[in-house]
mmCIF file of C-alpha atoms and ligand atoms in Angstrom:
data_model
loop_
_atom_site.group_PDB
_atom_site.id
_atom_site.type_symbol
_atom_site.label_atom_id
_atom_site.label_comp_id
_atom_site.label_asym_id
_atom_site.label_seq_id
_atom_site.Cartn_x
_atom_site.Cartn_y
_atom_site.Cartn_z
ATOM 1 C CA MET A 42 -0.043 0.091 0.052
ATOM 2 C CA ALA A 43 1.242 3.482 -0.897
ATOM 3 C CA GLU A 44 2.511 5.499 2.062
ATOM 4 C CA TYR A 45 1.969 9.285 2.297
ATOM 5 C CA THR A 46 5.157 11.346 2.442
ATOM 6 C CA LEU A 47 5.832 14.911 3.539
ATOM 7 C CA PRO A 48 6.645 17.058 0.638
ATOM 8 C CA ASP A 49 9.520 19.626 0.831
ATOM 9 C CA LEU A 50 8.590 23.239 1.028
ATOM 10 C CA PRO A 51 9.016 24.877 -2.340
ATOM 11 C CA TYR A 52 11.029 27.659 -0.576
ATOM 12 C CA ASP A 53 13.180 28.437 2.435
ATOM 13 C CA TYR A 54 11.538 28.641 5.811
ATOM 14 C CA ALA A 55 12.351 32.375 5.844
ATOM 15 C CA ALA A 56 11.128 33.126 2.278
ATOM 16 C CA LEU A 57 7.770 34.443 3.384
ATOM 17 C CA GLU A 58 9.057 36.924 5.872
ATOM 18 C CA PRO A 59 7.870 39.416 7.229
ATOM 19 C CA HIS A 60 4.359 38.014 6.417
ATOM 20 C CA ILE A 61 4.994 34.555 7.945
ATOM 21 C CA SER A 62 8.136 34.011 10.023
ATOM 22 C CA ALA A 63 10.596 31.214 9.416
ATOM 23 C CA ARG A 64 9.882 29.837 12.945
ATOM 24 C CA ILE A 65 6.235 29.324 12.217
ATOM 25 C CA MET A 66 7.109 27.809 8.741
ATOM 26 C CA GLU A 67 9.530 25.381 10.356
ATOM 27 C CA LEU A 68 7.242 24.203 13.064
ATOM 28 C CA HIS A 69 4.287 24.243 10.772
ATOM 29 C CA HIS A 70 5.829 22.069 8.110
ATOM 30 C CA ASP A 71 8.328 19.941 9.995
ATOM 31 C CA LYS A 72 6.021 19.229 13.029
ATOM 32 C CA HIS A 73 2.412 19.840 12.203
ATOM 33 C CA HIS A 74 2.212 18.674 8.643
ATOM 34 C CA ALA A 75 4.715 15.757 9.450
ATOM 35 C CA THR A 76 2.244 14.650 12.157
ATOM 36 C CA TYR A 77 -0.612 14.570 9.727
ATOM 37 C CA VAL A 78 1.355 12.341 7.367
ATOM 38 C CA LYS A 79 2.372 10.094 10.106
ATOM 39 C CA GLY A 80 -1.266 9.892 11.302
ATOM 40 C CA ALA A 81 -2.627 9.126 7.879
ATOM 41 C CA ASN A 82 -0.107 6.295 7.479
ATOM 42 C CA THR A 83 -0.910 4.903 10.979
ATOM 43 C CA ALA A 84 -4.658 4.986 10.231
ATOM 44 C CA LEU A 85 -4.091 3.042 6.960
ATOM 45 C CA GLU A 86 -2.027 0.438 8.770
ATOM 46 C CA GLN A 87 -4.632 0.021 11.484
ATOM 47 C CA ILE A 88 -7.449 -0.291 8.957
ATOM 48 C CA ALA A 89 -5.449 -2.942 7.071
ATOM 49 C CA GLU A 90 -4.841 -4.821 10.477
ATOM 50 C CA ALA A 91 -8.627 -4.616 11.325
ATOM 51 C CA ARG A 92 -9.501 -5.963 7.928
ATOM 52 C CA ASP A 93 -7.023 -8.788 8.056
ATOM 53 C CA SER A 94 -8.017 -9.723 11.603
ATOM 54 C CA GLY A 95 -11.702 -9.513 11.011
ATOM 55 C CA ASN A 96 -12.194 -7.258 14.138
ATOM 56 C CA LEU A 97 -13.907 -4.316 12.550
ATOM 57 C CA ALA A 98 -15.103 -2.977 15.914
ATOM 58 C CA ASN A 99 -13.082 0.169 15.434
ATOM 59 C CA ILE A 100 -13.406 0.780 11.722
ATOM 60 C CA ASN A 101 -15.436 3.923 11.916
ATOM 61 C CA LYS A 102 -13.079 5.550 14.345
ATOM 62 C CA LEU A 103 -10.041 4.574 12.275
ATOM 63 C CA GLU A 104 -11.738 5.945 9.110
ATOM 64 C CA LYS A 105 -12.354 9.214 10.855
ATOM 65 C CA ASP A 106 -8.765 9.315 11.944
ATOM 66 C CA LEU A 107 -7.745 8.724 8.187
ATOM 67 C CA ALA A 108 -10.037 11.499 7.032
ATOM 68 C CA PHE A 109 -8.615 13.973 9.567
ATOM 69 C CA ASN A 110 -5.058 13.143 9.001
ATOM 70 C CA LEU A 111 -5.321 12.736 5.235
ATOM 71 C CA GLY A 112 -7.172 16.013 5.102
ATOM 72 C CA GLY A 113 -4.365 17.674 6.991
ATOM 73 C CA HIS A 114 -1.871 16.319 4.543
ATOM 74 C CA VAL A 115 -3.747 17.327 1.475
ATOM 75 C CA ASN A 116 -4.629 20.833 2.823
ATOM 76 C CA HIS A 117 -1.075 21.756 3.866
ATOM 77 C CA SER A 118 0.324 20.355 0.569
ATOM 78 C CA VAL A 119 -2.015 22.681 -1.332
ATOM 79 C CA PHE A 120 -1.290 25.576 1.079
ATOM 80 C CA TRP A 121 2.447 25.469 0.663
ATOM 81 C CA THR A 122 2.237 25.812 -3.096
ATOM 82 C CA ASN A 123 -0.477 28.495 -2.732
ATOM 83 C CA LEU A 124 2.181 30.688 -1.281
ATOM 84 C CA SER A 125 5.163 32.469 -2.787
ATOM 85 C CA PRO A 126 7.465 35.335 -1.702
ATOM 86 C CA GLU A 127 6.792 37.022 -5.091
ATOM 87 C CA GLY A 128 3.049 37.482 -4.517
ATOM 88 C CA GLY A 129 1.385 39.295 -7.441
ATOM 89 C CA GLU A 130 -2.137 39.276 -8.964
ATOM 90 C CA PRO A 131 -4.231 36.921 -10.862
ATOM 91 C CA GLU A 132 -3.792 36.739 -14.641
ATOM 92 C CA GLY A 133 -5.445 34.882 -17.504
ATOM 93 C CA GLY A 134 -8.027 32.103 -16.779
ATOM 94 C CA ILE A 135 -8.091 32.616 -12.956
ATOM 95 C CA LYS A 136 -8.521 36.338 -13.265
ATOM 96 C CA ASP A 137 -11.396 35.934 -15.814
ATOM 97 C CA ALA A 138 -13.131 33.379 -13.524
ATOM 98 C CA ILE A 139 -12.741 35.653 -10.424
ATOM 99 C CA ASP A 140 -14.038 38.641 -12.283
ATOM 100 C CA GLU A 141 -17.024 36.587 -13.615
ATOM 101 C CA GLN A 142 -17.857 34.863 -10.365
ATOM 102 C CA PHE A 143 -17.066 37.447 -7.819
ATOM 103 C CA GLY A 144 -17.179 40.795 -9.639
ATOM 104 C CA GLY A 145 -13.494 41.396 -9.283
ATOM 105 C CA LEU A 146 -10.482 40.662 -7.168
ATOM 106 C CA GLU A 147 -11.455 43.076 -4.428
ATOM 107 C CA LYS A 148 -14.814 41.565 -3.995
ATOM 108 C CA PHE A 149 -13.441 38.002 -3.923
ATOM 109 C CA GLN A 150 -10.803 39.039 -1.312
ATOM 110 C CA ALA A 151 -13.451 40.699 0.891
ATOM 111 C CA GLN A 152 -15.540 37.448 0.709
ATOM 112 C CA PHE A 153 -12.612 35.089 1.241
ATOM 113 C CA THR A 154 -11.399 37.232 4.165
ATOM 114 C CA ALA A 155 -14.851 37.144 5.784
ATOM 115 C CA VAL A 156 -14.873 33.359 5.342
ATOM 116 C CA ALA A 157 -11.432 33.011 6.856
ATOM 117 C CA LEU A 158 -12.137 35.553 9.720
ATOM 118 C CA GLY A 159 -15.325 33.630 10.704
ATOM 119 C CA VAL A 160 -13.903 30.198 11.135
ATOM 120 C CA GLN A 161 -14.925 29.170 14.656
ATOM 121 C CA GLY A 162 -12.192 27.060 16.257
ATOM 122 C CA SER A 163 -9.822 25.431 13.869
ATOM 123 C CA GLY A 164 -10.123 25.332 10.153
ATOM 124 C CA TRP A 165 -9.470 26.849 6.677
ATOM 125 C CA ALA A 166 -10.918 29.284 4.166
ATOM 126 C CA VAL A 167 -11.082 27.677 0.740
ATOM 127 C CA LEU A 168 -11.565 28.807 -2.818
ATOM 128 C CA GLY A 169 -12.693 25.871 -4.766
ATOM 129 C CA TYR A 170 -13.821 24.872 -8.248
ATOM 130 C CA ASP A 171 -17.221 23.099 -8.212
ATOM 131 C CA GLN A 172 -16.910 20.381 -10.885
ATOM 132 C CA THR A 173 -20.778 19.974 -10.899
ATOM 133 C CA GLY A 174 -21.700 23.575 -11.735
ATOM 134 C CA GLY A 175 -18.423 24.744 -13.169
ATOM 135 C CA ASN A 176 -18.351 27.606 -10.700
ATOM 136 C CA LEU A 177 -15.752 29.050 -8.371
ATOM 137 C CA THR A 178 -17.025 29.057 -4.753
ATOM 138 C CA THR A 179 -15.716 29.698 -1.223
ATOM 139 C CA PHE A 180 -16.190 27.484 1.824
ATOM 140 C CA GLN A 181 -15.022 27.109 5.419
ATOM 141 C CA LEU A 182 -13.335 23.858 5.996
ATOM 142 C CA PHE A 183 -13.959 22.614 9.584
ATOM 143 C CA ASP A 184 -10.866 21.093 11.317
ATOM 144 C CA GLN A 185 -9.139 19.322 8.298
ATOM 145 C CA GLN A 186 -12.025 17.733 6.523
ATOM 146 C CA GLY A 187 -15.565 19.012 7.407
ATOM 147 C CA ASN A 188 -18.143 21.126 5.503
ATOM 148 C CA ILE A 189 -16.912 20.561 1.933
ATOM 149 C CA PRO A 190 -19.197 18.699 -0.575
ATOM 150 C CA PHE A 191 -17.847 16.183 -2.881
ATOM 151 C CA GLY A 192 -16.845 17.490 -6.370
ATOM 152 C CA VAL A 193 -15.007 20.566 -5.244
ATOM 153 C CA THR A 194 -11.343 20.997 -6.152
ATOM 154 C CA PRO A 195 -9.323 23.286 -3.840
ATOM 155 C CA LEU A 196 -7.624 26.090 -5.720
ATOM 156 C CA LEU A 197 -6.570 28.389 -2.829
ATOM 157 C CA GLN A 198 -6.612 27.541 0.845
ATOM 158 C CA LEU A 199 -5.681 29.537 3.946
ATOM 159 C CA ASP A 200 -4.897 27.931 7.144
ATOM 160 C CA VAL A 201 -6.508 29.615 10.117
ATOM 161 C CA TRP A 202 -5.670 27.175 12.750
ATOM 162 C CA GLU A 203 -3.924 29.154 15.541
ATOM 163 C CA HIS A 204 -0.698 27.169 14.939
ATOM 164 C CA ALA A 205 -0.463 28.897 11.464
ATOM 165 C CA TYR A 206 -0.266 32.537 12.957
ATOM 166 C CA TYR A 207 -0.238 32.800 16.716
ATOM 167 C CA LEU A 208 3.526 33.134 17.188
ATOM 168 C CA ASP A 209 3.467 36.105 14.713
ATOM 169 C CA TYR A 210 0.054 37.605 15.212
ATOM 170 C CA GLN A 211 -1.142 36.240 18.504
ATOM 171 C CA ASN A 212 -5.000 36.593 18.517
ATOM 172 C CA VAL A 213 -5.189 39.218 15.604
ATOM 173 C CA ARG A 214 -6.188 36.814 12.853
ATOM 174 C CA ALA A 215 -7.240 39.678 10.677
ATOM 175 C CA ASP A 216 -3.679 40.950 10.399
ATOM 176 C CA TYR A 217 -2.593 37.506 9.343
ATOM 177 C CA ILE A 218 -5.161 37.297 6.677
ATOM 178 C CA LYS A 219 -4.207 40.815 5.491
ATOM 179 C CA ALA A 220 -0.568 39.634 5.189
ATOM 180 C CA PHE A 221 -1.596 36.521 3.354
ATOM 181 C CA TRP A 222 -2.809 38.604 0.433
ATOM 182 C CA ASN A 223 0.902 39.837 -0.141
ATOM 183 C CA ILE A 224 2.217 36.262 -0.688
ATOM 184 C CA VAL A 225 -0.628 34.455 -2.671
ATOM 185 C CA ASN A 226 0.942 32.448 -5.561
ATOM 186 C CA TRP A 227 -1.739 33.272 -8.211
ATOM 187 C CA LYS A 228 0.235 31.387 -10.822
ATOM 188 C CA ASN A 229 -0.217 28.155 -8.813
ATOM 189 C CA VAL A 230 -4.007 28.973 -8.194
ATOM 190 C CA GLY A 231 -4.472 29.527 -11.955
ATOM 191 C CA GLU A 232 -2.772 26.271 -12.736
ATOM 192 C CA ARG A 233 -5.000 24.482 -10.238
ATOM 193 C CA LEU A 234 -8.092 26.003 -12.043
ATOM 194 C CA ASP A 235 -6.720 24.898 -15.494
ATOM 195 C CA ALA A 236 -6.132 21.436 -14.184
ATOM 196 C CA ALA A 237 -9.575 21.180 -12.498
ATOM 197 C CA ARG A 238 -11.279 22.296 -15.678
ATOM 198 C CA SER A 239 -9.556 19.888 -18.009
HETATM 199 MN MN1 MN B 495 -1.726 23.927 9.722
#
């Protein structure tokens, strides 16, 4: 069975400073993301053991563990590539889609910011492509895996778990979200949209 592996960051720990500190990036990638990868592999192993032994008493708990940890692995893998020291603005297909769906970048940013700001407890703000309707849409993602319907491909994700910003911004999540807009890798977001549409 395939094992999940921790991807390298596509830049140095300090590359996103001053918006996100090297210390946060190091802890977030090397400790938090690594723990989700390990948890997903452990859950897979335990599900295989349960199947082999025929003792399926814990199967639903194990599958919930898998969903949570695999969610954490997928979310962080998208998030790292959504960020770049260069920043910039959307161009091409992603720009057109944002203009059409949200009435422009400013309106999209206001909506996404409100989504991120309003996450209760731990979770994410997500811009996704809805395969069913062919629309761009925003969602809150609860914890690592809740509140997203099937058929939505993530394009842009912002981690608003406290571990993502507390060392730099303490309780002021709004400042972290504001800083995030300086380091969005719109090229990556656009490539994800092109892939989702093809
Ligand atoms: Mn995180």
